């Protein structure tokens, strides 16, 4: 079946530094990838939709200059949290689909970011 | 707007008890409905889905029926196990012209005690 891998699974960084999280589709080509953020004991909030070779579409209220998303190939999307602050600490989850606009999503296991 | 509302948790049950987790939605058009499960420390896994009214999704003993008249997609299982302890998310997609975009409920934590 379809597998999506996220790396790193956990990362701790100092305030002011930037952190990159990778999302890879291991056995399929992902036309579209989605990035979600999950706060403790809360639901997932969609941050952005990423299509290969084009700019990501950000949801309202998400700072595109702070959360840089790159989808350079059909198997890799990256989320870079720039100048991270403690309030950026969260669980970031990506999902990917091989079919454009289809309801077939595979989720990664998530990346827990802690900013000190 | 489009939204999903789940019953608040945590839900605590004894093993072999009957489970219901309520989910209602508000959406324009005809969304697809999903239940996802998140085990401790892991990402989300699709549990079941239904793409049109009156469809019943089922998997691993869980089932849910897409009820358009009541805008509901309640999750049920006849006999829960300790291994079912997890957070369950109801979600919808297919609105705003983007069938890949999911809108999640707040999640319901299920604790099953032996």
PDB file of C-alpha atoms in Angstrom:
ATOM      1  CA  UNK A   1       0.000   0.000   0.000  1.00  0.00           C
ATOM      2  CA  UNK A   2       0.892   3.657  -0.164  1.00  0.00           C
ATOM      3  CA  UNK A   3       3.424   4.809   2.435  1.00  0.00           C
ATOM      4  CA  UNK A   4       4.320   8.340   3.446  1.00  0.00           C
ATOM      5  CA  UNK A   5       7.423   8.954   5.510  1.00  0.00           C
ATOM      6  CA  UNK A   6       8.168  12.033   7.565  1.00  0.00           C
ATOM      7  CA  UNK A   7      11.564  13.032   8.880  1.00  0.00           C
ATOM      8  CA  UNK A   8      12.518  13.855  11.506  1.00  0.00           C
ATOM      9  CA  UNK A   9       9.911  12.339  13.789  1.00  0.00           C
ATOM     10  CA  UNK A  10      11.066  14.559  16.637  1.00  0.00           C
ATOM     11  CA  UNK A  11      13.142  17.710  16.621  1.00  0.00           C
ATOM     12  CA  UNK A  12      14.140  20.144  19.320  1.00  0.00           C
ATOM     13  CA  UNK A  13      15.583  23.486  18.367  1.00  0.00           C
ATOM     14  CA  UNK A  14      16.464  26.812  19.882  1.00  0.00           C
ATOM     15  CA  UNK A  15      14.304  29.852  19.428  1.00  0.00           C
ATOM     16  CA  UNK A  16      15.269  31.818  16.328  1.00  0.00           C
ATOM     17  CA  UNK A  17      16.570  28.892  14.332  1.00  0.00           C
ATOM     18  CA  UNK A  18      14.935  27.285  11.299  1.00  0.00           C
ATOM     19  CA  UNK A  19      13.803  23.693  11.060  1.00  0.00           C
ATOM     20  CA  UNK A  20      13.082  21.640   7.958  1.00  0.00           C
ATOM     21  CA  UNK A  21      10.645  18.720   7.951  1.00  0.00           C
ATOM     22  CA  UNK A  22      10.533  16.320   5.020  1.00  0.00           C
ATOM     23  CA  UNK A  23       7.561  14.401   3.701  1.00  0.00           C
ATOM     24  CA  UNK A  24       8.242  11.619   1.234  1.00  0.00           C
ATOM     25  CA  UNK A  25       5.924   9.310  -0.639  1.00  0.00           C
ATOM     26  CA  UNK A  26       7.871   6.055  -0.705  1.00  0.00           C
ATOM     27  CA  UNK A  27       6.087   3.957  -3.256  1.00  0.00           C
ATOM     28  CA  UNK A  28       3.991   6.332  -5.283  1.00  0.00           C
ATOM     29  CA  UNK A  29       4.177   9.706  -6.925  1.00  0.00           C
ATOM     30  CA  UNK A  30       2.249  12.299  -4.973  1.00  0.00           C
ATOM     31  CA  UNK A  31       0.546  14.872  -7.112  1.00  0.00           C
ATOM     32  CA  UNK A  32      -0.575  16.789  -4.069  1.00  0.00           C
ATOM     33  CA  UNK A  33       0.652  16.953  -0.495  1.00  0.00           C
ATOM     34  CA  UNK A  34      -1.040  18.587   2.453  1.00  0.00           C
ATOM     35  CA  UNK A  35       0.523  19.941   5.629  1.00  0.00           C
ATOM     36  CA  UNK A  36      -1.416  19.924   8.883  1.00  0.00           C
ATOM     37  CA  UNK A  37      -0.661  21.185  12.344  1.00  0.00           C
ATOM     38  CA  UNK A  38      -1.991  19.552  15.482  1.00  0.00           C
ATOM     39  CA  UNK A  39      -1.926  21.198  18.884  1.00  0.00           C
ATOM     40  CA  UNK A  40      -2.053  19.027  22.009  1.00  0.00           C
ATOM     41  CA  UNK A  41      -5.457  17.456  22.493  1.00  0.00           C
ATOM     42  CA  UNK A  42      -6.837  19.347  19.526  1.00  0.00           C
ATOM     43  CA  UNK A  43      -7.789  18.585  15.964  1.00  0.00           C
ATOM     44  CA  UNK A  44      -5.676  18.912  12.874  1.00  0.00           C
ATOM     45  CA  UNK A  45      -5.610  22.249  11.156  1.00  0.00           C
ATOM     46  CA  UNK A  46      -4.788  22.363   7.470  1.00  0.00           C
ATOM     47  CA  UNK A  47      -1.915  24.744   6.868  1.00  0.00           C
ATOM     48  CA  UNK A  48      -1.352  24.470   3.140  1.00  0.00           C
ATOM     49  CA  UNK A  49      -1.853  22.449   0.008  1.00  0.00           C
ATOM     50  CA  UNK A  50       1.247  21.721  -2.015  1.00  0.00           C
ATOM     51  CA  UNK A  51       1.235  20.725  -5.674  1.00  0.00           C
ATOM     52  CA  UNK A  52       4.401  19.519  -7.346  1.00  0.00           C
ATOM     53  CA  UNK A  53       6.169  22.242  -9.269  1.00  0.00           C
ATOM     54  CA  UNK A  54       3.952  25.092  -8.151  1.00  0.00           C
ATOM     55  CA  UNK A  55       3.596  27.393  -5.184  1.00  0.00           C
ATOM     56  CA  UNK A  56       1.759  26.108  -2.168  1.00  0.00           C
ATOM     57  CA  UNK A  57      -1.727  27.372  -1.365  1.00  0.00           C
ATOM     58  CA  UNK A  58      -1.901  28.506   2.236  1.00  0.00           C
ATOM     59  CA  UNK A  59      -4.981  28.526   4.426  1.00  0.00           C
ATOM     60  CA  UNK A  60      -6.187  31.763   5.878  1.00  0.00           C
ATOM     61  CA  UNK A  61      -4.165  32.851   8.871  1.00  0.00           C
ATOM     62  CA  UNK A  62      -1.091  30.777   8.035  1.00  0.00           C
ATOM     63  CA  UNK A  63       2.032  32.875   7.503  1.00  0.00           C
ATOM     64  CA  UNK A  64       3.589  31.786   4.242  1.00  0.00           C
ATOM     65  CA  UNK A  65       6.872  33.510   5.035  1.00  0.00           C
ATOM     66  CA  UNK A  66       7.149  31.632   8.296  1.00  0.00           C
ATOM     67  CA  UNK A  67       6.102  28.228   7.044  1.00  0.00           C
ATOM     68  CA  UNK A  68       7.923  27.698   3.764  1.00  0.00           C
ATOM     69  CA  UNK A  69       6.674  24.796   1.718  1.00  0.00           C
ATOM     70  CA  UNK A  70       8.500  23.335  -1.235  1.00  0.00           C
ATOM     71  CA  UNK A  71       7.254  20.484  -3.407  1.00  0.00           C
ATOM     72  CA  UNK A  72      10.140  20.063  -5.782  1.00  0.00           C
ATOM     73  CA  UNK A  73       9.429  16.537  -6.900  1.00  0.00           C
ATOM     74  CA  UNK A  74       6.565  14.080  -7.042  1.00  0.00           C
ATOM     75  CA  UNK A  75       7.903  12.248  -3.997  1.00  0.00           C
ATOM     76  CA  UNK A  76       9.113  15.017  -1.725  1.00  0.00           C
ATOM     77  CA  UNK A  77       7.633  18.036  -0.017  1.00  0.00           C
ATOM     78  CA  UNK A  78       9.380  20.027   2.681  1.00  0.00           C
ATOM     79  CA  UNK A  79       8.070  22.333   5.375  1.00  0.00           C
ATOM     80  CA  UNK A  80      10.559  24.811   6.810  1.00  0.00           C
ATOM     81  CA  UNK A  81       9.642  26.631   9.992  1.00  0.00           C
ATOM     82  CA  UNK A  82      11.695  29.804   9.843  1.00  0.00           C
ATOM     83  CA  UNK A  83      12.867  31.703  12.917  1.00  0.00           C
ATOM     84  CA  UNK A  84      11.012  29.278  15.140  1.00  0.00           C
ATOM     85  CA  UNK A  85       9.537  30.399  18.442  1.00  0.00           C
ATOM     86  CA  UNK A  86       8.101  28.402  21.329  1.00  0.00           C
ATOM     87  CA  UNK A  87       4.565  28.986  20.073  1.00  0.00           C
ATOM     88  CA  UNK A  88       5.496  27.092  16.911  1.00  0.00           C
ATOM     89  CA  UNK A  89       5.957  23.948  18.983  1.00  0.00           C
ATOM     90  CA  UNK A  90       3.438  21.494  17.633  1.00  0.00           C
ATOM     91  CA  UNK A  91       2.888  18.212  15.831  1.00  0.00           C
ATOM     92  CA  UNK A  92       3.157  18.642  12.069  1.00  0.00           C
ATOM     93  CA  UNK A  93       1.608  16.003   9.843  1.00  0.00           C
ATOM     94  CA  UNK A  94       1.717  15.671   6.090  1.00  0.00           C
ATOM     95  CA  UNK A  95      -0.531  13.711   3.805  1.00  0.00           C
ATOM     96  CA  UNK A  96      -0.187  12.840   0.161  1.00  0.00           C
ATOM     97  CA  UNK A  97      -2.349  11.725  -2.693  1.00  0.00           C
ATOM     98  CA  UNK A  98      -1.405  10.291  -6.016  1.00  0.00           C
ATOM     99  CA  UNK A  99      -4.620  11.336  -7.657  1.00  0.00           C
ATOM    100  CA  UNK A 100      -5.350  14.943  -8.299  1.00  0.00           C
ATOM    101  CA  UNK A 101      -8.453  15.966  -6.402  1.00  0.00           C
ATOM    102  CA  UNK A 102      -9.267  12.457  -5.186  1.00  0.00           C
ATOM    103  CA  UNK A 103     -10.262  11.369  -1.694  1.00  0.00           C
ATOM    104  CA  UNK A 104      -7.362   8.977  -1.313  1.00  0.00           C
ATOM    105  CA  UNK A 105      -4.942  10.320   1.224  1.00  0.00           C
ATOM    106  CA  UNK A 106      -2.055   8.696   3.026  1.00  0.00           C
ATOM    107  CA  UNK A 107      -0.756  10.341   6.171  1.00  0.00           C
ATOM    108  CA  UNK A 108       2.746  10.466   7.500  1.00  0.00           C
ATOM    109  CA  UNK A 109       3.427   9.601  11.130  1.00  0.00           C
ATOM    110  CA  UNK A 110       4.023  13.232  11.996  1.00  0.00           C
ATOM    111  CA  UNK A 111       6.907  15.330  13.246  1.00  0.00           C
ATOM    112  CA  UNK A 112       6.932  16.750  16.736  1.00  0.00           C
ATOM    113  CA  UNK A 113       8.670  20.108  16.924  1.00  0.00           C
ATOM    114  CA  UNK A 114       9.726  21.554  20.257  1.00  0.00           C
ATOM    115  CA  UNK A 115      11.173  25.057  20.273  1.00  0.00           C
ATOM    116  CA  UNK A 116      13.044  26.005  23.408  1.00  0.00           C
TER     117      UNK A 116
ATOM    118  CA  UNK B   1     -19.045  27.288   6.766  1.00  0.00           C
ATOM    119  CA  UNK B   2     -17.962  23.687   6.594  1.00  0.00           C
ATOM    120  CA  UNK B   3     -17.324  21.986   9.911  1.00  0.00           C
ATOM    121  CA  UNK B   4     -17.329  18.729  11.822  1.00  0.00           C
ATOM    122  CA  UNK B   5     -18.439  18.301  15.413  1.00  0.00           C
ATOM    123  CA  UNK B   6     -17.651  15.255  17.515  1.00  0.00           C
ATOM    124  CA  UNK B   7     -18.750  14.267  20.963  1.00  0.00           C
ATOM    125  CA  UNK B   8     -16.333  15.330  23.641  1.00  0.00           C
ATOM    126  CA  UNK B   9     -14.163  12.758  25.277  1.00  0.00           C
ATOM    127  CA  UNK B  10     -12.594  10.998  26.806  1.00  0.00           C
ATOM    128  CA  UNK B  11     -14.831   8.000  26.415  1.00  0.00           C
ATOM    129  CA  UNK B  12     -13.946   5.252  28.867  1.00  0.00           C
ATOM    130  CA  UNK B  13     -15.321   1.762  28.335  1.00  0.00           C
ATOM    131  CA  UNK B  14     -14.708  -1.717  29.604  1.00  0.00           C
ATOM    132  CA  UNK B  15     -13.520  -4.356  27.189  1.00  0.00           C
ATOM    133  CA  UNK B  16     -16.337  -5.859  25.074  1.00  0.00           C
ATOM    134  CA  UNK B  17     -18.607  -2.856  25.633  1.00  0.00           C
ATOM    135  CA  UNK B  18     -20.527  -1.235  22.801  1.00  0.00           C
ATOM    136  CA  UNK B  19     -19.039   1.941  21.376  1.00  0.00           C
ATOM    137  CA  UNK B  20     -20.706   4.941  19.788  1.00  0.00           C
ATOM    138  CA  UNK B  21     -18.868   8.134  18.952  1.00  0.00           C
ATOM    139  CA  UNK B  22     -21.165  10.787  17.549  1.00  0.00           C
ATOM    140  CA  UNK B  23     -20.189  12.946  14.602  1.00  0.00           C
ATOM    141  CA  UNK B  24     -22.252  15.580  12.837  1.00  0.00           C
ATOM    142  CA  UNK B  25     -21.227  17.846  10.019  1.00  0.00           C
ATOM    143  CA  UNK B  26     -22.110  21.031   8.216  1.00  0.00           C
ATOM    144  CA  UNK B  27     -21.162  21.264   4.583  1.00  0.00           C
ATOM    145  CA  UNK B  28     -22.168  22.642   1.251  1.00  0.00           C
ATOM    146  CA  UNK B  29     -22.595  20.157  -1.530  1.00  0.00           C
ATOM    147  CA  UNK B  30     -22.058  16.441  -1.085  1.00  0.00           C
ATOM    148  CA  UNK B  31     -18.945  15.721   0.952  1.00  0.00           C
ATOM    149  CA  UNK B  32     -17.239  12.411   1.537  1.00  0.00           C
ATOM    150  CA  UNK B  33     -17.008  11.399   5.186  1.00  0.00           C
ATOM    151  CA  UNK B  34     -14.182   9.672   7.007  1.00  0.00           C
ATOM    152  CA  UNK B  35     -13.135   8.277  10.330  1.00  0.00           C
ATOM    153  CA  UNK B  36      -9.423   8.369  11.124  1.00  0.00           C
ATOM    154  CA  UNK B  37      -7.699   6.792  14.111  1.00  0.00           C
ATOM    155  CA  UNK B  38      -4.534   8.007  15.806  1.00  0.00           C
ATOM    156  CA  UNK B  39      -2.754   5.614  18.120  1.00  0.00           C
ATOM    157  CA  UNK B  40      -0.411   7.078  20.754  1.00  0.00           C
ATOM    158  CA  UNK B  41       2.688   8.572  19.186  1.00  0.00           C
ATOM    159  CA  UNK B  42       1.603   7.781  15.645  1.00  0.00           C
ATOM    160  CA  UNK B  43       0.104   9.584  12.671  1.00  0.00           C
ATOM    161  CA  UNK B  44      -3.421   9.199  11.380  1.00  0.00           C
ATOM    162  CA  UNK B  45      -4.699   6.057   9.759  1.00  0.00           C
ATOM    163  CA  UNK B  46      -7.842   5.866   7.713  1.00  0.00           C
ATOM    164  CA  UNK B  47     -10.336   3.665   9.525  1.00  0.00           C
ATOM    165  CA  UNK B  48     -13.303   3.843   7.170  1.00  0.00           C
ATOM    166  CA  UNK B  49     -15.068   6.135   4.759  1.00  0.00           C
ATOM    167  CA  UNK B  50     -18.325   6.737   2.922  1.00  0.00           C
ATOM    168  CA  UNK B  51     -18.677   8.779  -0.216  1.00  0.00           C
ATOM    169  CA  UNK B  52     -22.424   9.194  -0.596  1.00  0.00           C
ATOM    170  CA  UNK B  53     -25.632   9.220   1.392  1.00  0.00           C
ATOM    171  CA  UNK B  54     -26.700   5.893   2.948  1.00  0.00           C
ATOM    172  CA  UNK B  55     -23.283   4.347   2.328  1.00  0.00           C
ATOM    173  CA  UNK B  56     -21.924   2.339   5.229  1.00  0.00           C
ATOM    174  CA  UNK B  57     -18.189   2.274   5.789  1.00  0.00           C
ATOM    175  CA  UNK B  58     -16.758  -0.598   7.805  1.00  0.00           C
ATOM    176  CA  UNK B  59     -13.378  -1.884   8.919  1.00  0.00           C
ATOM    177  CA  UNK B  60     -11.965  -3.886  11.838  1.00  0.00           C
ATOM    178  CA  UNK B  61     -15.415  -4.221  13.382  1.00  0.00           C
ATOM    179  CA  UNK B  62     -16.094  -0.488  13.220  1.00  0.00           C
ATOM    180  CA  UNK B  63     -18.849   0.909  11.064  1.00  0.00           C
ATOM    181  CA  UNK B  64     -20.490   4.217  10.284  1.00  0.00           C
ATOM    182  CA  UNK B  65     -23.409   5.154   8.039  1.00  0.00           C
ATOM    183  CA  UNK B  66     -23.580   8.378   6.043  1.00  0.00           C
ATOM    184  CA  UNK B  67     -26.908   9.942   7.066  1.00  0.00           C
ATOM    185  CA  UNK B  68     -27.679  12.956   4.944  1.00  0.00           C
ATOM    186  CA  UNK B  69     -31.011  13.658   6.609  1.00  0.00           C
ATOM    187  CA  UNK B  70     -29.406  14.048  10.008  1.00  0.00           C
ATOM    188  CA  UNK B  71     -25.975  15.162   8.670  1.00  0.00           C
ATOM    189  CA  UNK B  72     -24.351  12.514  10.813  1.00  0.00           C
ATOM    190  CA  UNK B  73     -21.671   9.834  10.539  1.00  0.00           C
ATOM    191  CA  UNK B  74     -21.621   8.150  13.942  1.00  0.00           C
ATOM    192  CA  UNK B  75     -18.920   5.558  14.597  1.00  0.00           C
ATOM    193  CA  UNK B  76     -19.961   2.267  16.213  1.00  0.00           C
ATOM    194  CA  UNK B  77     -18.354  -0.965  17.288  1.00  0.00           C
ATOM    195  CA  UNK B  78     -20.144  -3.822  18.940  1.00  0.00           C
ATOM    196  CA  UNK B  79     -17.352  -5.007  21.220  1.00  0.00           C
ATOM    197  CA  UNK B  80     -14.296  -2.867  21.890  1.00  0.00           C
ATOM    198  CA  UNK B  81     -10.865  -4.158  22.814  1.00  0.00           C
ATOM    199  CA  UNK B  82      -8.054  -2.602  24.805  1.00  0.00           C
ATOM    200  CA  UNK B  83      -6.141  -2.238  21.544  1.00  0.00           C
ATOM    201  CA  UNK B  84      -8.851   0.114  20.264  1.00  0.00           C
ATOM    202  CA  UNK B  85      -7.696   2.777  22.718  1.00  0.00           C
ATOM    203  CA  UNK B  86      -6.806   5.749  20.554  1.00  0.00           C
ATOM    204  CA  UNK B  87      -8.029   9.126  19.363  1.00  0.00           C
ATOM    205  CA  UNK B  88     -10.709   9.009  16.698  1.00  0.00           C
ATOM    206  CA  UNK B  89     -11.244  11.841  14.236  1.00  0.00           C
ATOM    207  CA  UNK B  90     -14.279  12.378  12.051  1.00  0.00           C
ATOM    208  CA  UNK B  91     -13.558  14.305   8.867  1.00  0.00           C
ATOM    209  CA  UNK B  92     -15.117  15.445   5.632  1.00  0.00           C
ATOM    210  CA  UNK B  93     -13.789  16.354   2.230  1.00  0.00           C
ATOM    211  CA  UNK B  94     -15.038  17.345  -1.143  1.00  0.00           C
ATOM    212  CA  UNK B  95     -16.096  20.850  -0.313  1.00  0.00           C
ATOM    213  CA  UNK B  96     -14.690  24.060  -1.741  1.00  0.00           C
ATOM    214  CA  UNK B  97     -13.918  22.194  -4.948  1.00  0.00           C
ATOM    215  CA  UNK B  98     -10.945  20.425  -3.377  1.00  0.00           C
ATOM    216  CA  UNK B  99     -11.691  16.794  -2.751  1.00  0.00           C
ATOM    217  CA  UNK B 100      -8.290  16.239  -1.204  1.00  0.00           C
ATOM    218  CA  UNK B 101      -8.750  18.801   1.540  1.00  0.00           C
ATOM    219  CA  UNK B 102      -9.951  17.357   4.827  1.00  0.00           C
ATOM    220  CA  UNK B 103     -11.794  19.182   7.570  1.00  0.00           C
ATOM    221  CA  UNK B 104     -11.424  17.409  10.891  1.00  0.00           C
ATOM    222  CA  UNK B 105     -13.485  17.275  14.029  1.00  0.00           C
ATOM    223  CA  UNK B 106     -11.757  17.889  17.325  1.00  0.00           C
ATOM    224  CA  UNK B 107     -11.121  14.211  17.997  1.00  0.00           C
ATOM    225  CA  UNK B 108     -12.502  11.873  20.654  1.00  0.00           C
ATOM    226  CA  UNK B 109     -10.208   9.935  22.932  1.00  0.00           C
ATOM    227  CA  UNK B 110     -11.288   6.373  23.620  1.00  0.00           C
ATOM    228  CA  UNK B 111      -9.891   4.488  26.597  1.00  0.00           C
ATOM    229  CA  UNK B 112     -10.745   0.816  26.890  1.00  0.00           C
ATOM    230  CA  UNK B 113     -10.007  -0.860  30.201  1.00  0.00           C
ATOM    231  CA  UNK B 114      -9.516  -4.602  30.596  1.00  0.00           C
TER     232      UNK B 114
END
